[in-house]
PDB file of C-alpha atoms in Angstrom:
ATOM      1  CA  UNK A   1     -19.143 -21.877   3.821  1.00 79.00           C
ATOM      2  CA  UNK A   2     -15.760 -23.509   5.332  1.00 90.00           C
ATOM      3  CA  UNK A   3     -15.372 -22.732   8.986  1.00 94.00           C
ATOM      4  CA  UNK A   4     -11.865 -21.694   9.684  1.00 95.00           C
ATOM      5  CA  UNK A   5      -9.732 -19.781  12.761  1.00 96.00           C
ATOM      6  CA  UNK A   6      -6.662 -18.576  11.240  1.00 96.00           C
ATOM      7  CA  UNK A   7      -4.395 -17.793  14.423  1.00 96.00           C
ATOM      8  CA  UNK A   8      -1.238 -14.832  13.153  1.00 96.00           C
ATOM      9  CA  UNK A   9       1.542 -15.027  15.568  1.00 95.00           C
ATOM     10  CA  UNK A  10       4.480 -12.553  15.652  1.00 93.00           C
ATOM     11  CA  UNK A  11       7.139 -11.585  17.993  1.00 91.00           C
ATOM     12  CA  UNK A  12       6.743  -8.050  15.804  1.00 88.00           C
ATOM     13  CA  UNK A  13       3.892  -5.769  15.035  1.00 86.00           C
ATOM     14  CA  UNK A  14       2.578  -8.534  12.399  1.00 87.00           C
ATOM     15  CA  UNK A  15       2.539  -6.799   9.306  1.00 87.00           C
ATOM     16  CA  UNK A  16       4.451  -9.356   7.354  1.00 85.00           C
ATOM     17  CA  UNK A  17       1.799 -11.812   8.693  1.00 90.00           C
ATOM     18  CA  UNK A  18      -0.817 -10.314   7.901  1.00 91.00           C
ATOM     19  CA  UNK A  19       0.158  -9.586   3.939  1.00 89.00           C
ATOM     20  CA  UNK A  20       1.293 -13.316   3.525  1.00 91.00           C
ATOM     21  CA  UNK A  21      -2.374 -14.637   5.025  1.00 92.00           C
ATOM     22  CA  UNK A  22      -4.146 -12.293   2.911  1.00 91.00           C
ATOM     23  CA  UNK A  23      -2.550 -12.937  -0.535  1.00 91.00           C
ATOM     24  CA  UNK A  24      -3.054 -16.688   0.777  1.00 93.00           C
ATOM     25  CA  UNK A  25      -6.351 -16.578   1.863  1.00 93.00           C
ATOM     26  CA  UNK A  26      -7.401 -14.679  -1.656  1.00 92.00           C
ATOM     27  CA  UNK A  27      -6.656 -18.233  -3.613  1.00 93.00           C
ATOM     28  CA  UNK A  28      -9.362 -19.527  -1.895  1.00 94.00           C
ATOM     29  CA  UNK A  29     -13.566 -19.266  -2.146  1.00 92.00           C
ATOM     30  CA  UNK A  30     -16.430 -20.226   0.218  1.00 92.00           C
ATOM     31  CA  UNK A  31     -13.867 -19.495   3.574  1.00 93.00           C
ATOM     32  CA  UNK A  32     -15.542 -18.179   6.444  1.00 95.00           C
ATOM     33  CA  UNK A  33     -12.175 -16.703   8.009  1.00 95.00           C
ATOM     34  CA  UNK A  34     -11.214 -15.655  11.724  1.00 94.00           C
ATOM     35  CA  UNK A  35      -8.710 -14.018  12.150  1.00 93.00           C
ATOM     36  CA  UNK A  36      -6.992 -14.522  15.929  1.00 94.00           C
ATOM     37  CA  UNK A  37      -4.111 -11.584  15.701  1.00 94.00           C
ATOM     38  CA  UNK A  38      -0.947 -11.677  18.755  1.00 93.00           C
ATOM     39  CA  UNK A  39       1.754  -9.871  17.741  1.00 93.00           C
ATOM     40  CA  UNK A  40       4.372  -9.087  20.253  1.00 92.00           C
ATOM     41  CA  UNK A  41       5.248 -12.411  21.476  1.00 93.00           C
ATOM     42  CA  UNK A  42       8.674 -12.409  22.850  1.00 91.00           C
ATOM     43  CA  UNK A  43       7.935 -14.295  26.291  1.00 94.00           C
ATOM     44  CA  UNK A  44       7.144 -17.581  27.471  1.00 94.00           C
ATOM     45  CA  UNK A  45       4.761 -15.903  30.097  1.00 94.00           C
ATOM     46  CA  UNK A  46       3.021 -14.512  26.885  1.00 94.00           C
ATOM     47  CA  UNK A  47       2.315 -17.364  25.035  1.00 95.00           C
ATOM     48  CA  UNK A  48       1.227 -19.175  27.670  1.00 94.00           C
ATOM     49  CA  UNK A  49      -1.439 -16.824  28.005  1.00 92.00           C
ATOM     50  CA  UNK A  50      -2.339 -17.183  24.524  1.00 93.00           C
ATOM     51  CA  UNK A  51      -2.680 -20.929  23.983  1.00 94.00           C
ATOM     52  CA  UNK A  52      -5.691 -21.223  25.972  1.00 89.00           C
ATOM     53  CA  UNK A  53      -7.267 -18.921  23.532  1.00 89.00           C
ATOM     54  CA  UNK A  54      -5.865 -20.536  20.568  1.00 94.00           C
ATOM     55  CA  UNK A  55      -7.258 -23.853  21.465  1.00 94.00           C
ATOM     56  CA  UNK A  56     -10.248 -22.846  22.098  1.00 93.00           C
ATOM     57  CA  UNK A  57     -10.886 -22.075  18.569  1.00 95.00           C
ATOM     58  CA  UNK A  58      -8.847 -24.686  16.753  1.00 95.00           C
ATOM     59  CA  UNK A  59      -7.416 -24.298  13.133  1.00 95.00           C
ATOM     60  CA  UNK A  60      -4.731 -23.141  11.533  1.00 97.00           C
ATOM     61  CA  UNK A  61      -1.372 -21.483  13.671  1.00 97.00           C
ATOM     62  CA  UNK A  62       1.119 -19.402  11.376  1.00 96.00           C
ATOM     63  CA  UNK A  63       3.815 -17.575  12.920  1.00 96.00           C
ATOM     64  CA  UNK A  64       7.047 -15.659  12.732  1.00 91.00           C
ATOM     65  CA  UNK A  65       9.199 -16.164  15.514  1.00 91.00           C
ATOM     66  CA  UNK A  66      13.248 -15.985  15.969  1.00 88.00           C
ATOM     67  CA  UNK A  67      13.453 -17.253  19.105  1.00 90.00           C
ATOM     68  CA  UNK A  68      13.817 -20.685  19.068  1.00 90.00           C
ATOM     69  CA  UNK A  69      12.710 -21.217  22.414  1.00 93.00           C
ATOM     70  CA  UNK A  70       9.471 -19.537  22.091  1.00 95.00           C
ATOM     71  CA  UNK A  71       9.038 -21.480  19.037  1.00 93.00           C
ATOM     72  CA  UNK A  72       9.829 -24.519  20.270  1.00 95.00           C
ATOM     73  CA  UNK A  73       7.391 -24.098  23.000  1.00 96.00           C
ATOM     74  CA  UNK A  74       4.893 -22.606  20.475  1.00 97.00           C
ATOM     75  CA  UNK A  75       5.169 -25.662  17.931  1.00 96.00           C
ATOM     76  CA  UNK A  76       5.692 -28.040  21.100  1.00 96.00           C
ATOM     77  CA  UNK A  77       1.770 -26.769  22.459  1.00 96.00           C
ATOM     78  CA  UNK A  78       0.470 -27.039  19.024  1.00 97.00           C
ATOM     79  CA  UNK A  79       1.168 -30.698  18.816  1.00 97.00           C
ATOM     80  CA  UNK A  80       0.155 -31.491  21.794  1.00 96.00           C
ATOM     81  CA  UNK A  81      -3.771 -30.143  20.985  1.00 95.00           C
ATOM     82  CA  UNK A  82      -2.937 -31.247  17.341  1.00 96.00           C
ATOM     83  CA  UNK A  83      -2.921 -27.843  15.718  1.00 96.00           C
ATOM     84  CA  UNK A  84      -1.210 -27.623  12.331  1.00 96.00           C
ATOM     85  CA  UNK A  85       1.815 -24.876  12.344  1.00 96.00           C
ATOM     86  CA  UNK A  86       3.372 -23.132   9.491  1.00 95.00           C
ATOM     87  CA  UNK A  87       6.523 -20.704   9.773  1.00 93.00           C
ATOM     88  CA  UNK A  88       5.835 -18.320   7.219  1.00 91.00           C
ATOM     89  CA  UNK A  89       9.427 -17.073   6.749  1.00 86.00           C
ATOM     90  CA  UNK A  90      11.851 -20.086   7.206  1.00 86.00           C
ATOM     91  CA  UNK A  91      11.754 -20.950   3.078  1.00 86.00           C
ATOM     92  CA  UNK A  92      13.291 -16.991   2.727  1.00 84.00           C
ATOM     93  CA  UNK A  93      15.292 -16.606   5.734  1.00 83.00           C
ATOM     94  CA  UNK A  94      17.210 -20.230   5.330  1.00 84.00           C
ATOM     95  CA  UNK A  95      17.848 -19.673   1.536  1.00 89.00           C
ATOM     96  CA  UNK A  96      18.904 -16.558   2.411  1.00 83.00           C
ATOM     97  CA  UNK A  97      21.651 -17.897   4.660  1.00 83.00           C
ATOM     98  CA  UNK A  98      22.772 -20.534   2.267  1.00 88.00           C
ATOM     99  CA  UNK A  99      23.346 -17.629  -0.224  1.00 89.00           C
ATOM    100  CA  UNK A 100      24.722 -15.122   2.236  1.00 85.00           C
ATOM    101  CA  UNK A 101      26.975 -17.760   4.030  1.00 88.00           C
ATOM    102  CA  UNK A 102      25.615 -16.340   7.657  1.00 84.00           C
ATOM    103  CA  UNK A 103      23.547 -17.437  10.191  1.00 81.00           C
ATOM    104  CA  UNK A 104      20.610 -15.272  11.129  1.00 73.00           C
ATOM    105  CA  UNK A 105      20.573 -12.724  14.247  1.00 67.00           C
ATOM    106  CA  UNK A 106      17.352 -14.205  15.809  1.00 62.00           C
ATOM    107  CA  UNK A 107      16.685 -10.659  16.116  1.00 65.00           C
ATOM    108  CA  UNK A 108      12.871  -9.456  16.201  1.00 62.00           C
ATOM    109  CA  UNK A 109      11.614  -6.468  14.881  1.00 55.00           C
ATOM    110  CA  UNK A 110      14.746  -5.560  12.280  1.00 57.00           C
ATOM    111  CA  UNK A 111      12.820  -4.753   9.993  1.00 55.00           C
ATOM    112  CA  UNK A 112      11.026  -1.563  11.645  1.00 51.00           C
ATOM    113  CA  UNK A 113      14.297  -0.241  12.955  1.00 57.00           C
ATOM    114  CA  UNK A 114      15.090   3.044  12.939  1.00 56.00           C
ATOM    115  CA  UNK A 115      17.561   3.954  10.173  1.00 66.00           C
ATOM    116  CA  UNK A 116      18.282   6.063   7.780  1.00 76.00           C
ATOM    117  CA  UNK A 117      15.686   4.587   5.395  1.00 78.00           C
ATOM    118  CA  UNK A 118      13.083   4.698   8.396  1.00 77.00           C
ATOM    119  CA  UNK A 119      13.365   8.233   8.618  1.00 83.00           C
ATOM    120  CA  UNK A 120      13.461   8.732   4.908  1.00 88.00           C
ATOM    121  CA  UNK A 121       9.822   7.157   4.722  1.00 88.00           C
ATOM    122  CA  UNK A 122       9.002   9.545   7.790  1.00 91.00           C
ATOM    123  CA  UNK A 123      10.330  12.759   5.832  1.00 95.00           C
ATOM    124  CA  UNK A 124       8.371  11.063   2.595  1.00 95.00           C
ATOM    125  CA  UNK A 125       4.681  10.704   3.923  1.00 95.00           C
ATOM    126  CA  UNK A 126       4.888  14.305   5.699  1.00 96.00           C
ATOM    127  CA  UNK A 127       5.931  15.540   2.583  1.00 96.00           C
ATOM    128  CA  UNK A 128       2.904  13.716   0.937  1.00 97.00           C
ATOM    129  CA  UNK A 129       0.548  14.853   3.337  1.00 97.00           C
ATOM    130  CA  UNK A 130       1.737  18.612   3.077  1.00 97.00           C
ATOM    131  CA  UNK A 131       1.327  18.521  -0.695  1.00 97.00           C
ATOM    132  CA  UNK A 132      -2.091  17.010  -1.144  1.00 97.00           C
ATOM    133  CA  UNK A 133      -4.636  18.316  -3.765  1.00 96.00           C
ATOM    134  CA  UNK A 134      -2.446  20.639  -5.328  1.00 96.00           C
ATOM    135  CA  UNK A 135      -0.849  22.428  -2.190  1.00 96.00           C
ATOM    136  CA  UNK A 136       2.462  23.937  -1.799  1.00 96.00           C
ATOM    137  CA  UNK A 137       3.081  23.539  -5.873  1.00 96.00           C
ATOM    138  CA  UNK A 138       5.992  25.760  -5.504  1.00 97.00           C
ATOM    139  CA  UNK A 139       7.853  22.686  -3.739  1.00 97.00           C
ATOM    140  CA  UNK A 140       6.832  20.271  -6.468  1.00 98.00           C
ATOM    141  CA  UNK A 141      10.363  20.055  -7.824  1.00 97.00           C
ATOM    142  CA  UNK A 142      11.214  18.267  -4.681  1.00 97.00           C
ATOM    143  CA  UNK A 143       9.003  15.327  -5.658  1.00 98.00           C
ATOM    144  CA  UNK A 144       9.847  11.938  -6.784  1.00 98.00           C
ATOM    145  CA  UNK A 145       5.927  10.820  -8.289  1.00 98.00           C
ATOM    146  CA  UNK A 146       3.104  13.925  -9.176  1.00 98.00           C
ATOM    147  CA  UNK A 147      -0.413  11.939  -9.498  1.00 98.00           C
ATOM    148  CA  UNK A 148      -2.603  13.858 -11.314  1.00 98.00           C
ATOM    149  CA  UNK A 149      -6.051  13.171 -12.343  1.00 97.00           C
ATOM    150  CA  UNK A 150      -9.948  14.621 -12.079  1.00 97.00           C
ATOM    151  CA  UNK A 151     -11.599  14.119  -8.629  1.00 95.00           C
ATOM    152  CA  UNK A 152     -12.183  10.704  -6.916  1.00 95.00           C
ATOM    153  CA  UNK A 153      -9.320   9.143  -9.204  1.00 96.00           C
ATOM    154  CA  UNK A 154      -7.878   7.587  -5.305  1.00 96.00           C
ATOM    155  CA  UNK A 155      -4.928  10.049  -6.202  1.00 97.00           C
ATOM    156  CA  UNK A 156      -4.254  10.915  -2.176  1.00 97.00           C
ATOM    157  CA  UNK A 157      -4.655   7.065  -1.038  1.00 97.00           C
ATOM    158  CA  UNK A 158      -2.137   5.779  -3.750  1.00 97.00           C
ATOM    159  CA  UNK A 159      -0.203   8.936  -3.105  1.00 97.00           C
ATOM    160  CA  UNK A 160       0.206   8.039   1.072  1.00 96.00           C
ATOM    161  CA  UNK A 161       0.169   4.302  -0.096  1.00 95.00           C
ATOM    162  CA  UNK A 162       3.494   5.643  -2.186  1.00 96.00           C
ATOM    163  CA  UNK A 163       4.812   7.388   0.298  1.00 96.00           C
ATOM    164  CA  UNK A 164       4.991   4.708   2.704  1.00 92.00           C
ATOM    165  CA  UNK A 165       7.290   2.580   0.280  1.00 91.00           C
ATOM    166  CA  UNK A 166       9.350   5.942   0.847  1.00 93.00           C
ATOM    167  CA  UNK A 167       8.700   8.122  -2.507  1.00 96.00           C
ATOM    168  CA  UNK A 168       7.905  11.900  -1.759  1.00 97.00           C
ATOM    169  CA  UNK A 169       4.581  12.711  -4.041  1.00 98.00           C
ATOM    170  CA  UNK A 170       2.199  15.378  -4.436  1.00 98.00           C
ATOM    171  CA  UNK A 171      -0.982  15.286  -6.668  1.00 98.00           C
ATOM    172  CA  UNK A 172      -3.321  17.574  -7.980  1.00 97.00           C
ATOM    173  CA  UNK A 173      -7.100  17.662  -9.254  1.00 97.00           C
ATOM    174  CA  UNK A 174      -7.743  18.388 -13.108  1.00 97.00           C
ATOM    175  CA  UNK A 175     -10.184  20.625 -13.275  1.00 95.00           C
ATOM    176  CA  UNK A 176     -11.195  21.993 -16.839  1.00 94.00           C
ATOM    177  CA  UNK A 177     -12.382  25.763 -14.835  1.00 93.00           C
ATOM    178  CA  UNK A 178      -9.156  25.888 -13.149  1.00 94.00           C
ATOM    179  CA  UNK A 179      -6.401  24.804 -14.691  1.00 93.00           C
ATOM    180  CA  UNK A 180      -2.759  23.933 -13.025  1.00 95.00           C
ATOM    181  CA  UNK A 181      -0.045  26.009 -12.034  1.00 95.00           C
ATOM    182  CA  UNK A 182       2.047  26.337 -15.257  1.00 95.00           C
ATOM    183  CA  UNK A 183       5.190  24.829 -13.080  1.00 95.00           C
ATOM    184  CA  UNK A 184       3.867  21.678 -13.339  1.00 97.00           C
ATOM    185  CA  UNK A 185       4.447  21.355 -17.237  1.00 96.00           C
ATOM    186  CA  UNK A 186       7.718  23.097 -16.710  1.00 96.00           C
ATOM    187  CA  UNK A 187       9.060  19.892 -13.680  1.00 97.00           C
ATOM    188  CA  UNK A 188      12.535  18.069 -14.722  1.00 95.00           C
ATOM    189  CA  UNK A 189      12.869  15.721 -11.177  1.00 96.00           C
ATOM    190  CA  UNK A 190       9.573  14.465 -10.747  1.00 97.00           C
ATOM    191  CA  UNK A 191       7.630  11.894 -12.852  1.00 98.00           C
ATOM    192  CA  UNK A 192       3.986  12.928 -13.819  1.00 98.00           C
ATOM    193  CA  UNK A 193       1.641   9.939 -13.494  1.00 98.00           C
ATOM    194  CA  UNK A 194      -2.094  10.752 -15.113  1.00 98.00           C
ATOM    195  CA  UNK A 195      -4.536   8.659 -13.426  1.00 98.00           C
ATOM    196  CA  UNK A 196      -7.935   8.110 -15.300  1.00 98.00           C
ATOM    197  CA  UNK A 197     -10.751   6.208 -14.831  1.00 97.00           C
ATOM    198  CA  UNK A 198     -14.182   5.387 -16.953  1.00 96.00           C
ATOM    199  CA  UNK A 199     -17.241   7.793 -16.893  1.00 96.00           C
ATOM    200  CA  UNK A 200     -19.452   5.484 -15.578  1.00 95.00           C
ATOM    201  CA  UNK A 201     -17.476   4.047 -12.985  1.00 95.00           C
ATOM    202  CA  UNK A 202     -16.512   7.681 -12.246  1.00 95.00           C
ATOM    203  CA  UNK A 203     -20.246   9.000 -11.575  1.00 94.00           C
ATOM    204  CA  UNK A 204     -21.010   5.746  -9.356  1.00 93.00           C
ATOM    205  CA  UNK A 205     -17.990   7.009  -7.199  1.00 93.00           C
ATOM    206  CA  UNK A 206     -19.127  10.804  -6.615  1.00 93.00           C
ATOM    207  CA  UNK A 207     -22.384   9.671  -6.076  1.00 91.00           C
ATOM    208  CA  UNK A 208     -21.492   7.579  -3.235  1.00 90.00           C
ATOM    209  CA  UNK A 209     -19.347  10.092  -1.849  1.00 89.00           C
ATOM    210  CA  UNK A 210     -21.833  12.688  -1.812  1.00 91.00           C
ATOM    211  CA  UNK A 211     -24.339   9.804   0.085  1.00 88.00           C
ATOM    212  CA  UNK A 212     -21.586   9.417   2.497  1.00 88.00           C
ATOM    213  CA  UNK A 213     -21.709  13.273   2.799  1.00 86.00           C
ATOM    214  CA  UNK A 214     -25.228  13.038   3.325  1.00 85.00           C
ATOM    215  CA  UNK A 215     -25.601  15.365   0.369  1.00 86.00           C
ATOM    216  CA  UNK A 216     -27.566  15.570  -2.655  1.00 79.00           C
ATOM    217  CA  UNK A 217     -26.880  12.829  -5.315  1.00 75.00           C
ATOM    218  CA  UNK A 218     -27.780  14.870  -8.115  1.00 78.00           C
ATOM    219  CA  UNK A 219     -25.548  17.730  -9.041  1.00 88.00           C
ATOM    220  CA  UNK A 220     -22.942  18.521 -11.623  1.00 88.00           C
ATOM    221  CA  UNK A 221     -20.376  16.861  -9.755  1.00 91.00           C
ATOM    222  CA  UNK A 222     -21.735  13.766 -11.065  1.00 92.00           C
ATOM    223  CA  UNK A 223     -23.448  14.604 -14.227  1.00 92.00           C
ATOM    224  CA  UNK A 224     -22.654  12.465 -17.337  1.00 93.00           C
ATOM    225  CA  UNK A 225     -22.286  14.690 -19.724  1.00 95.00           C
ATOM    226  CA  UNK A 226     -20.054  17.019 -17.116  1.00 95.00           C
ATOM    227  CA  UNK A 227     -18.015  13.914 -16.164  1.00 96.00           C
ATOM    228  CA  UNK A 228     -17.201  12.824 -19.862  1.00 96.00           C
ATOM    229  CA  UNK A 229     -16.178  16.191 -20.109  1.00 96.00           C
ATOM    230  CA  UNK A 230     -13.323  16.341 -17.429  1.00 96.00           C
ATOM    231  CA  UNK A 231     -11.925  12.398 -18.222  1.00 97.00           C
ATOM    232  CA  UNK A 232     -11.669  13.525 -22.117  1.00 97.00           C
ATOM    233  CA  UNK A 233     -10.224  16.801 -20.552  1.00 97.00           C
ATOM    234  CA  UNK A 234      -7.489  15.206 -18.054  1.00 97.00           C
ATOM    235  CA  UNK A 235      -6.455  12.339 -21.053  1.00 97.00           C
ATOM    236  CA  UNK A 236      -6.043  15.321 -23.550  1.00 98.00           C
ATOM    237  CA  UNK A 237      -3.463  17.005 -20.806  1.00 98.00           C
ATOM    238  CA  UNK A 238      -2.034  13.734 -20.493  1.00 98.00           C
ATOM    239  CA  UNK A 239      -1.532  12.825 -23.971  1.00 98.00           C
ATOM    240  CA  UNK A 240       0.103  16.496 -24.776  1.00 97.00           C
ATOM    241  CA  UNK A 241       2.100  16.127 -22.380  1.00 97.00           C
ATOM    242  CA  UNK A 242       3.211  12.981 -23.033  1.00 97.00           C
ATOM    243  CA  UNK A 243       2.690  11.344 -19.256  1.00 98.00           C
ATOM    244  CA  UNK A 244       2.296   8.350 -18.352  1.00 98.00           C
ATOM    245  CA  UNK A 245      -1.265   7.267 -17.615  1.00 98.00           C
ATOM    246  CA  UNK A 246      -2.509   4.502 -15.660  1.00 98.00           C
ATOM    247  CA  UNK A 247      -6.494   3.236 -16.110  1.00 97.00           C
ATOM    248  CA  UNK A 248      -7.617   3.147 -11.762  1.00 97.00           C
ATOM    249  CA  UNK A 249     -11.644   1.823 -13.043  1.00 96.00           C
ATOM    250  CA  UNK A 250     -10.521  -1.796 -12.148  1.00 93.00           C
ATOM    251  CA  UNK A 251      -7.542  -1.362 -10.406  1.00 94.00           C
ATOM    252  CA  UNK A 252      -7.251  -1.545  -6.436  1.00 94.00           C
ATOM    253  CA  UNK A 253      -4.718   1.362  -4.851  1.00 95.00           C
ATOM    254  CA  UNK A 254      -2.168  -1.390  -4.437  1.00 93.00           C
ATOM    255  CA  UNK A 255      -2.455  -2.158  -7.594  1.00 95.00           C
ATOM    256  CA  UNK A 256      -2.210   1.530  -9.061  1.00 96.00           C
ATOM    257  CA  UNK A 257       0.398   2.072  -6.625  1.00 95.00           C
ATOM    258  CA  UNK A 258       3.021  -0.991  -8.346  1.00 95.00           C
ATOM    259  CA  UNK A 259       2.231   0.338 -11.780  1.00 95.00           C
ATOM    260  CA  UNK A 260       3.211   3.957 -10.412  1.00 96.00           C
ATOM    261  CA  UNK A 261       6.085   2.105  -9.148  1.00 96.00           C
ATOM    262  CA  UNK A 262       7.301   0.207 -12.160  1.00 95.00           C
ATOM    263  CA  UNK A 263       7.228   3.314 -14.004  1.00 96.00           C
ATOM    264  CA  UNK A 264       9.505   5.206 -11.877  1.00 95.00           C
ATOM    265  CA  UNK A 265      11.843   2.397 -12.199  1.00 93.00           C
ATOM    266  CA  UNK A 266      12.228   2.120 -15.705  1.00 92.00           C
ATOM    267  CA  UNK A 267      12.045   6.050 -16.060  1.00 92.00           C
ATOM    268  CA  UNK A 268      15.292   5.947 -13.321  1.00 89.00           C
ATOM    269  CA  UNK A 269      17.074   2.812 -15.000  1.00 84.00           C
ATOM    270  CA  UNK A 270      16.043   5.181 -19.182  1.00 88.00           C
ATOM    271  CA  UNK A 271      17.641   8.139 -17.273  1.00 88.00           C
ATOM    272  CA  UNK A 272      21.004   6.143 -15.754  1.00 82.00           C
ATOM    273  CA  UNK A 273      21.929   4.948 -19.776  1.00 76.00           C
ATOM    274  CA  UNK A 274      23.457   1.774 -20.587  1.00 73.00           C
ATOM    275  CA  UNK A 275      26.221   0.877 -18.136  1.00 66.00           C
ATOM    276  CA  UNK A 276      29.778   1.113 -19.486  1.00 66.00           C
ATOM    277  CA  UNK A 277      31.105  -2.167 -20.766  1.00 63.00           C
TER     278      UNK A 277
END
């Protein structure tokens, strides 16, 4: 295995960072990674405190910052202990400008301010949250996405997941002894996503949940025969109700979550028409 210190630096909380190593770092096999985190770094004083740190454990320095001062002084101390430093925006951000014919603000943090949009998202993952598992169905009309699927589909992560790109969703549990609300077959906003998975891979999940639980393994929550039952059950609904459905078994939520996403959009752009020539 590949020894390597991977030092984040951000004058911001470090999200951006911390997606752009990741997707990086998953290109890559046999890589003992670790990670050094400082986000926040908007003073000299700061960084400063940090280098000591950083070249202590010597590798790789990636960063985000719009001050130019603190970056010079960042990219100035990397030299000096002959650290290699990459900006992880400046391909975007100077593009960008070419295109847009501005200069940047050299303002950090922008992207988390609090506008309309931010407070959209708010209003979106409360509304999530209040309408998990098939709660408050009266209010499902007021959705944008309703996941629906048997238990341990990952309906409420991709749902919250969804709701922090700013979509309101709800979901619900098919269950063949309890059957939906008849609103949801009667919804004209929302888009009704079935999410299914395999039998197998299905069982394997409950079980482990109830192990987790520190309950028993064995019960009709995770017997075969049960279990083929409710997927054949759920993809019937689906199917006769013409929904979308999306296969989870070897899909990650991030993964479920763009599908979701890329069939909202073409359902929006199907619903808008052809522009007018």
């Amino acid at each position: 295995m590949t020894k390597l210190h991977l030092h984040l630096l951000s004058d911001s909380t470090g999200e951006t960072l911390e997606m752009i190593a990741k997707a990086a770092l998953s290109q890559f096999e046999g890589v003992d990674v670790e990670r050094h985190f400082w986000p926040m770094v908007r003073s000299h004083q700061h960084l400063d405190r940090i280098m000591s740190e950083i070249t202590q454990y010597p590798g790789l320095v990636i960063f985000t910052l719009v001050n130019q001062e603190i970056r010079t002084q960042l990219e100035a101390a990397c030299a000096e202990a002959d650290l290699a430093t990459v900006s992880a925006l400046d391909a975007v951000t100077n593009s960008l400008s070419r295109v847009l014919g501005q200069k940047q603000l050299h303002r950090p943090g922008r992207q988390h301010q609090m506008d309309d949009a931010y407070f959209a998202r708010v209003e979106a993952i409360q509304y999530t949250i209040a309408h998990d598992d098939g709660l408050l169905w009266e209010e499902w009309e007021e959705a944008d996405i309703i996941l629906a699927g048997v238990s341990r589909t990952s309906k409420t992560p991709t749902a919250i997941y969804l709701a922090n790109r700013g979509f309101r969703v709800a979901n619900i549990p098919i269950v063949p002894q309890s059957p939906p609300p008849t609103a949801l077959y009667r919804l004209k906003r929302p888009m009704v996503v079935g999410l299914t998975t395999s039998p197998d891979r299905l069982v394997q999940v409950r079980r482990n949940r109830l192990l987790s639980l520190n309950q028993a393994p064995d019960t009709e929550y995770v017997d075969k025969e049960r279990v083929d039952d409710e997927v054949r059950y759920a993809r019937r609904m689906f199917a006769d109700n013409n929904w979308p459905v999306i296969d989870v078994t070897r899909r990650s939520i991030e993964e479920t979550a763009a599908a979701v996403i890329n069939l909202h959009n073409e359902r929006r752009i199907e619903r808008a028409g052809p522009k007018p020539v």
